[in-house]
mmCIF file of C-alpha atoms in Angstrom:
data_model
loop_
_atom_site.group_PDB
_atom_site.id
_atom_site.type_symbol
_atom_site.label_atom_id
_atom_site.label_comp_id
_atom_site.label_asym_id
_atom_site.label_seq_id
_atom_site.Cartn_x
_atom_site.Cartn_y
_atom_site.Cartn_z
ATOM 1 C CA UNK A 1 58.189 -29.438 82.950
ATOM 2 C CA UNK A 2 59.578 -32.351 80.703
ATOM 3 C CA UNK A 3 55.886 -33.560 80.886
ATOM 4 C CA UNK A 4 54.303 -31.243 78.767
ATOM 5 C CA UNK A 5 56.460 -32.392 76.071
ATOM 6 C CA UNK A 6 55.670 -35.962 76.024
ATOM 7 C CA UNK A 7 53.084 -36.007 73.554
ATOM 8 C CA UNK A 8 55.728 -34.840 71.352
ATOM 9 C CA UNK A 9 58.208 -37.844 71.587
ATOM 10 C CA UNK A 10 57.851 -40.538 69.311
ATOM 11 C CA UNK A 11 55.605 -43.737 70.489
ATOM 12 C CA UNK A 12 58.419 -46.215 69.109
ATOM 13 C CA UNK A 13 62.499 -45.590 67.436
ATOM 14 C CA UNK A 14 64.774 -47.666 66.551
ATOM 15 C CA UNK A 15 67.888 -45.857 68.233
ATOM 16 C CA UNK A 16 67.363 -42.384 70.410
ATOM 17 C CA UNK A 17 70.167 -39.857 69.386
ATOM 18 C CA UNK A 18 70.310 -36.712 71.576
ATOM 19 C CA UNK A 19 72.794 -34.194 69.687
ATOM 20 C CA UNK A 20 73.049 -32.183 73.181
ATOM 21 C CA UNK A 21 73.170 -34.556 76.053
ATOM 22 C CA UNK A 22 73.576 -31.754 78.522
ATOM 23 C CA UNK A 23 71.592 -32.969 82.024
ATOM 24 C CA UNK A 24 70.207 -36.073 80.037
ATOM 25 C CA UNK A 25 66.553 -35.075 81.234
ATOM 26 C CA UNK A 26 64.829 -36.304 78.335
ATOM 27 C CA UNK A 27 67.163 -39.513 77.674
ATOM 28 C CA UNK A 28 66.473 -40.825 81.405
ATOM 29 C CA UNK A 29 62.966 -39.895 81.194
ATOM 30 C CA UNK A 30 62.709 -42.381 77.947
ATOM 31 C CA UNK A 31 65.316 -44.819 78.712
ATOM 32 C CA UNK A 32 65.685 -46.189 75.304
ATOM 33 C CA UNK A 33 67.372 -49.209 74.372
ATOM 34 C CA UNK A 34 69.489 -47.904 72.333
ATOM 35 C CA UNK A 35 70.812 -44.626 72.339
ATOM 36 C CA UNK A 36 73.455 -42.120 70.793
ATOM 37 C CA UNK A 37 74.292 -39.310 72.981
ATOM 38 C CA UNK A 38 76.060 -36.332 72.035
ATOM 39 C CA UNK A 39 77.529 -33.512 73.652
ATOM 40 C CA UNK A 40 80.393 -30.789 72.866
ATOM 41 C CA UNK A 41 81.605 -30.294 76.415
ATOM 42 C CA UNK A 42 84.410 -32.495 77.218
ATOM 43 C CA UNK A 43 83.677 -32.435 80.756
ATOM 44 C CA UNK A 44 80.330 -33.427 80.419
ATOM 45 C CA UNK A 45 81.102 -36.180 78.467
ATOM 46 C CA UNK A 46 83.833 -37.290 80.931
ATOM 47 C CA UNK A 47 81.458 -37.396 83.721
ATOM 48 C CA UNK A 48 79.435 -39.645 82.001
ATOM 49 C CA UNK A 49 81.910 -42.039 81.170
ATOM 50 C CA UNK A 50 82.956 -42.322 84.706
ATOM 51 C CA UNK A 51 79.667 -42.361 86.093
ATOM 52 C CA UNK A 52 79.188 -45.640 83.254
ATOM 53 C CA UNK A 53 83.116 -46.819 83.846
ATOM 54 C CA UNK A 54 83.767 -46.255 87.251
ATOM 55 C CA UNK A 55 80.597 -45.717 89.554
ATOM 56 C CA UNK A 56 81.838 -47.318 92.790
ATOM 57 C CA UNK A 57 85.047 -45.741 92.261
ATOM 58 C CA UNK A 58 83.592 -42.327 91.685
ATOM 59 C CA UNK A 59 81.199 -42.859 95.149
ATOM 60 C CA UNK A 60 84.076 -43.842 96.954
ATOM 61 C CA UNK A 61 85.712 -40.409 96.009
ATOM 62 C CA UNK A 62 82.704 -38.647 97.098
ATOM 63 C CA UNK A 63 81.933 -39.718 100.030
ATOM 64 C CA UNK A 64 85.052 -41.360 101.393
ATOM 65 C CA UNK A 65 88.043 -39.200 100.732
ATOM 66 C CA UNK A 66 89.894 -36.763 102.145
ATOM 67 C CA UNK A 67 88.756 -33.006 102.892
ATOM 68 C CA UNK A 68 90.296 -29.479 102.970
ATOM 69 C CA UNK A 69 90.120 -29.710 106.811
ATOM 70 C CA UNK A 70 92.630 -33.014 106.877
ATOM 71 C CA UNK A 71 96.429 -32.501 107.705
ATOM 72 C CA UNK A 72 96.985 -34.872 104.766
ATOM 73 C CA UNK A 73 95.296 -32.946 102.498
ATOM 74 C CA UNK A 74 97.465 -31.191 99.378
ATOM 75 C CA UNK A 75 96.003 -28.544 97.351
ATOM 76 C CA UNK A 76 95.958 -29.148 93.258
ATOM 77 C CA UNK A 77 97.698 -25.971 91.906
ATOM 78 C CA UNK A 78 97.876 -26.697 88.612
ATOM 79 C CA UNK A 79 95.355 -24.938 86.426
ATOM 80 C CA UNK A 80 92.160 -27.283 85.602
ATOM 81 C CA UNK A 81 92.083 -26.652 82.067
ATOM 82 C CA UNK A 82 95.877 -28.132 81.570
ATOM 83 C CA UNK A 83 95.347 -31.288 83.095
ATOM 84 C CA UNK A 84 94.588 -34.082 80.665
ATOM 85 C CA UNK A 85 91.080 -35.695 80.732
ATOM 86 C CA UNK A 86 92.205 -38.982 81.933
ATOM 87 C CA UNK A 87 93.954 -37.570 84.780
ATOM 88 C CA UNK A 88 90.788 -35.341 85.575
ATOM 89 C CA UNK A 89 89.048 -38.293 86.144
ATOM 90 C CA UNK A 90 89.392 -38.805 89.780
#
C-alpha cells in the first residue's frame, strides 16, 4: 500500500521529520539520513529508544527469559500505567 504513495515523496530533503512516527512505515521505507521523528505516545517512543539503546538487551528479554510456566516466575502487580518509563524498559 505505501507504494502508491511514492510518487508523492520528495526526490531529495535535507532532514525527514515525521510528526506521527506511529509504525515508522514510511521512515524505513525512505531511510533518510537524517531524520526527526515524532510521536505523542510515550510508549511508542520508549520502544524506540530501546530498540536504538538496547537491542541485544531487548532480544535477550524476548527470547531468553523466563515464562509464566517457570516456578521462578513472579507476577508484576503493580498497575502499568504507574510504573515510571525507565523502569518499563525491560
Amino acid at each position: 500500500m505505501l507504494f502508491q504513495f511514492e510518487p508523492l515523496f520528495p526526490e531529495r530533503f535535507r532532514v525527514y521529520h515525521e510528526p506521527f512516527m506511529g509504525g515508522g512505515a514510511v521512515f524505513f521505507h525512505l531511510l533518510p539520513e537524517k531524520a526527526v521523528l515524532i510521536d505523542n505516545n510515550p510508549e511508542l517512543i520508549n520502544f524506540y529508544l530501546v530498540v536504538r539503546d538496547n537491542l541485544n538487551e531487548l532480544v535477550t528479554k524476548c527470547t531468553g527469559g523466563i515464562s509464566a510456566g517457570d516456578d521462578n516466575f513472579i507476577a508484576d502487580t503493580a498497575p502499568w500505567e504507574s510504573i515510571a518509563l525507565a523502569q518499563r524498559r525491560f
